[in-house]
Amino acid sequence: MADRDAPTSQFFRSHGADAPDENPPTHPCVMVVFGASGDLTKRLLVPALYNLACDGLLSPHFALVGTAMDGLTTESFRTRMTEDIQRFHTRKEFDPYVWDDLVSRFHYVAGSFSDPAVFATLKGEIRRLDLEHGAGDNVLFYFAVAPKFFGGLCRSLHEAGFKEGAGWRRIIVEKPFGTDLTSARRLNEEVLAHWREDQIYRVDHYLGKETVQNLLAFRFSNGMFEPLWNKNYIDNIQFNVSEAVDVGSRGGYYDGSGVVRDMMQNHMFQMLAYLCMEVPGSFEPDAIRNEKAKLLESVREYTPEEVARYAVRGQYGPLLDDAGHVLSPGYRDEKDVAPNSRTETYAAARLHIDNWRWEGVPVYLRSGKALWKRGTEIIVEFKKAPEVLFKKTPVTSLGPNRLIFHIQPHQGIEIQFQAKIPGPRLGLQPVNMRFGYGDAFKASRYTGYEVMLYACSHGDATLFSRGDLVEAAWRVAQPILDHWADTPPEDFPNYTRGGWGPKGAATLIAKDGRRWHEVVTEEVLRKVPLFKDCDDLFLEQVIMSLRSKQVAKGELVIRRGDIGRELYLIARGRVEVQGPSGEVIRVLRDGDLFGEVGVLLSRPRNADVKATRDCDLFVLEKADFSRILRDHPQFADAVRTVAQERYRLEVDTSTLMKPV
Ligand code: BG6
């Protein structure tokens, strides 16, 4: 449709160059991985070490000792890692020379963590490798094991004399750090009984993501945003972490956890702290961590009544075909999940930050599994400009400005604002400016663990959570968990696999007169047959104008006789178009469009449209539709064809494009 080479005035792409590589390599050390035969080691840790090595960022004075119950030897461990790296490395091309050198520094000690003899063997092995590789007596312990082992490992390492020596000793602990406030406090006590806080590095892998780290760079290195970063200019903030994956093989773990423990208390609260904390005095680790802790301490601890009012939970049900056959199982039928499980796979909440900067600004969070898309975004919605100025113009309302941080899979930053539509009349159109990481930097795809290992080796704890921060986060999550444990959910499962989540989440925000801002991607829109072959510029315009609406099974979406000014697209669900005596004229499903007749002909709706399943819909207002069509007359033809085929309606395209 549009000329791809023509300048796309709708957004400007930024271009930058990669910074010269001035980073010194990791600090020399022997790294001991507990749980070396597990998933984390092969999927993330070893690929991260390999990436560091490829980039010349891994010290030549490095060796690794893997330890676990599995009866492997150094040889078989190396063989296994060599097979696994082929599957899990993240670079375009594999470099066998770098790998051979790296894997030759891997060693293995088999045994149980409760056996003192294992620690004695480890000690000898570490001493030997330290001398062989010149690691400066520095030892990094990595706990890639279940949390129940953390406390015991800390004690055993202490008792086996690992604290002594000239070099540093550091411990990286994987999440989850506790399962509630009480257990997190107990764990902190157990760990800190043997090691100092500055030796403990609690991982939250979200802090390893470039786009999350960039939140700080963005806020504090750009003078234009910080003055606006408060209740005077910001209307609300939304954190969205949608996952398309279900619980997969992790049912055993997940069923005892749920999304509040798995995603909110850690990853989402970390992002919240970065986005909303006060300006730190410096980029020193504790200057930043102090501000994060202060922010989380300002988040209101809810009473049970407040939890009921401000938090919503959900659990996914099966995906069924029209005949009611299960296409994909619901959560309760997943492997290792209790058949009557009450565990939430979705949660949405409104939080209050009771401090000077944010008082009264709603902060909305939502996350879930088995949703319609994978995408993590933070949306900062600014207060609208006063509309009164436009009173005597064709502009009827103004949209808010939004700043959107695209964390993943798309990585970038977007600013949405209104621009004048070219022409003699005053018309406005929402437009955006976008910065995409991939457009500006050449950085290769990292696992996120490179930066964590690198920072820890240099003693930089900025990207790791401190004990008080973990407890502050649990303090906010605990009342939600408690209230939900006390009040069994009555409507589980309450959302369909592949949908947008429970309707209650939409109601939660609608009560405040707001709605979730769905970040729709071109990829999602292209699944709709009508948009399949449309060009990027057109889709971008449609995306900017869509709003989301959830409708429950049985609800009427369109009523005969009403004046309709919207067009609907079914993202997921099923509706029936019903004639005057309730007869079903047509059944419409995912990817179908309806409501176009009223919009095309500006006449009252000629049929009822009723949801026969819970539906996730996109709504396009007539005003936006006409405007988009004026720029893309080819699309008007496509809509006209739908009207002809369905209703034998002849529509004059010029009527369609008239400004409303
Ligand atoms: C993990 C959770 O911490 O984060 C998983 O345990 C979740 O359930 C994962 O899928 C999400 O991480 P990412 O990096 O894919 O957003």
Short mmCIF file of C-alpha atoms and ligand atoms in Angstrom, two decimals, residues 175 204-206 209 241-243 245-246 250 253-254 262-263 266-267 369 374 376 408 447, ligand 1:
data_model
loop_
_atom_site.label_atom_id
_atom_site.label_comp_id
_atom_site.label_asym_id
_atom_site.label_seq_id
_atom_site.Cartn_x
_atom_site.Cartn_y
_atom_site.Cartn_z
CA LYS A 175 14.73 -16.33 43.56
CA ASP A 204 16.06 -10.73 40.25
CA HIS A 205 16.68 -11.44 36.60
CA TYR A 206 14.48 -8.49 35.54
CA LYS A 209 17.36 -6.70 31.39
CA VAL A 241 3.54 -8.29 32.16
CA SER A 242 1.63 -10.60 29.84
CA GLU A 243 2.89 -14.09 29.23
CA VAL A 245 3.15 -19.36 27.96
CA ASP A 246 1.21 -21.53 30.40
CA ARG A 250 6.44 -26.15 36.25
CA TYR A 253 6.36 -25.25 41.74
CA TYR A 254 3.74 -22.86 40.39
CA ASP A 262 6.12 -15.52 41.03
CA MET A 263 6.03 -12.17 39.21
CA ASN A 266 9.77 -9.52 42.78
CA HIS A 267 10.03 -8.54 39.09
CA LYS A 369 0.01 -16.70 32.17
CA ARG A 374 3.91 -11.99 25.40
CA THR A 376 6.04 -6.36 29.14
CA GLN A 408 10.12 -7.03 25.95
CA THR A 447 20.46 -13.65 28.55
C1 BG6 B 1 10.35 -16.13 36.27
C2 BG6 B 1 9.05 -16.76 36.65
O1 BG6 B 1 10.94 -15.52 37.38
O2 BG6 B 1 10.10 -15.14 35.28
C3 BG6 B 1 8.38 -17.38 35.43
O3 BG6 B 1 9.29 -17.79 37.61
C4 BG6 B 1 8.22 -16.33 34.36
O4 BG6 B 1 7.12 -17.92 35.77
C5 BG6 B 1 9.55 -15.65 34.08
O5 BG6 B 1 7.76 -16.98 33.18
C6 BG6 B 1 9.38 -14.49 33.13
O6 BG6 B 1 10.63 -14.03 32.75
P1 BG6 B 1 10.83 -13.28 31.37
O7 BG6 B 1 12.25 -12.86 31.40
O8 BG6 B 1 10.49 -14.28 30.30
O9 BG6 B 1 9.85 -12.14 31.38
#
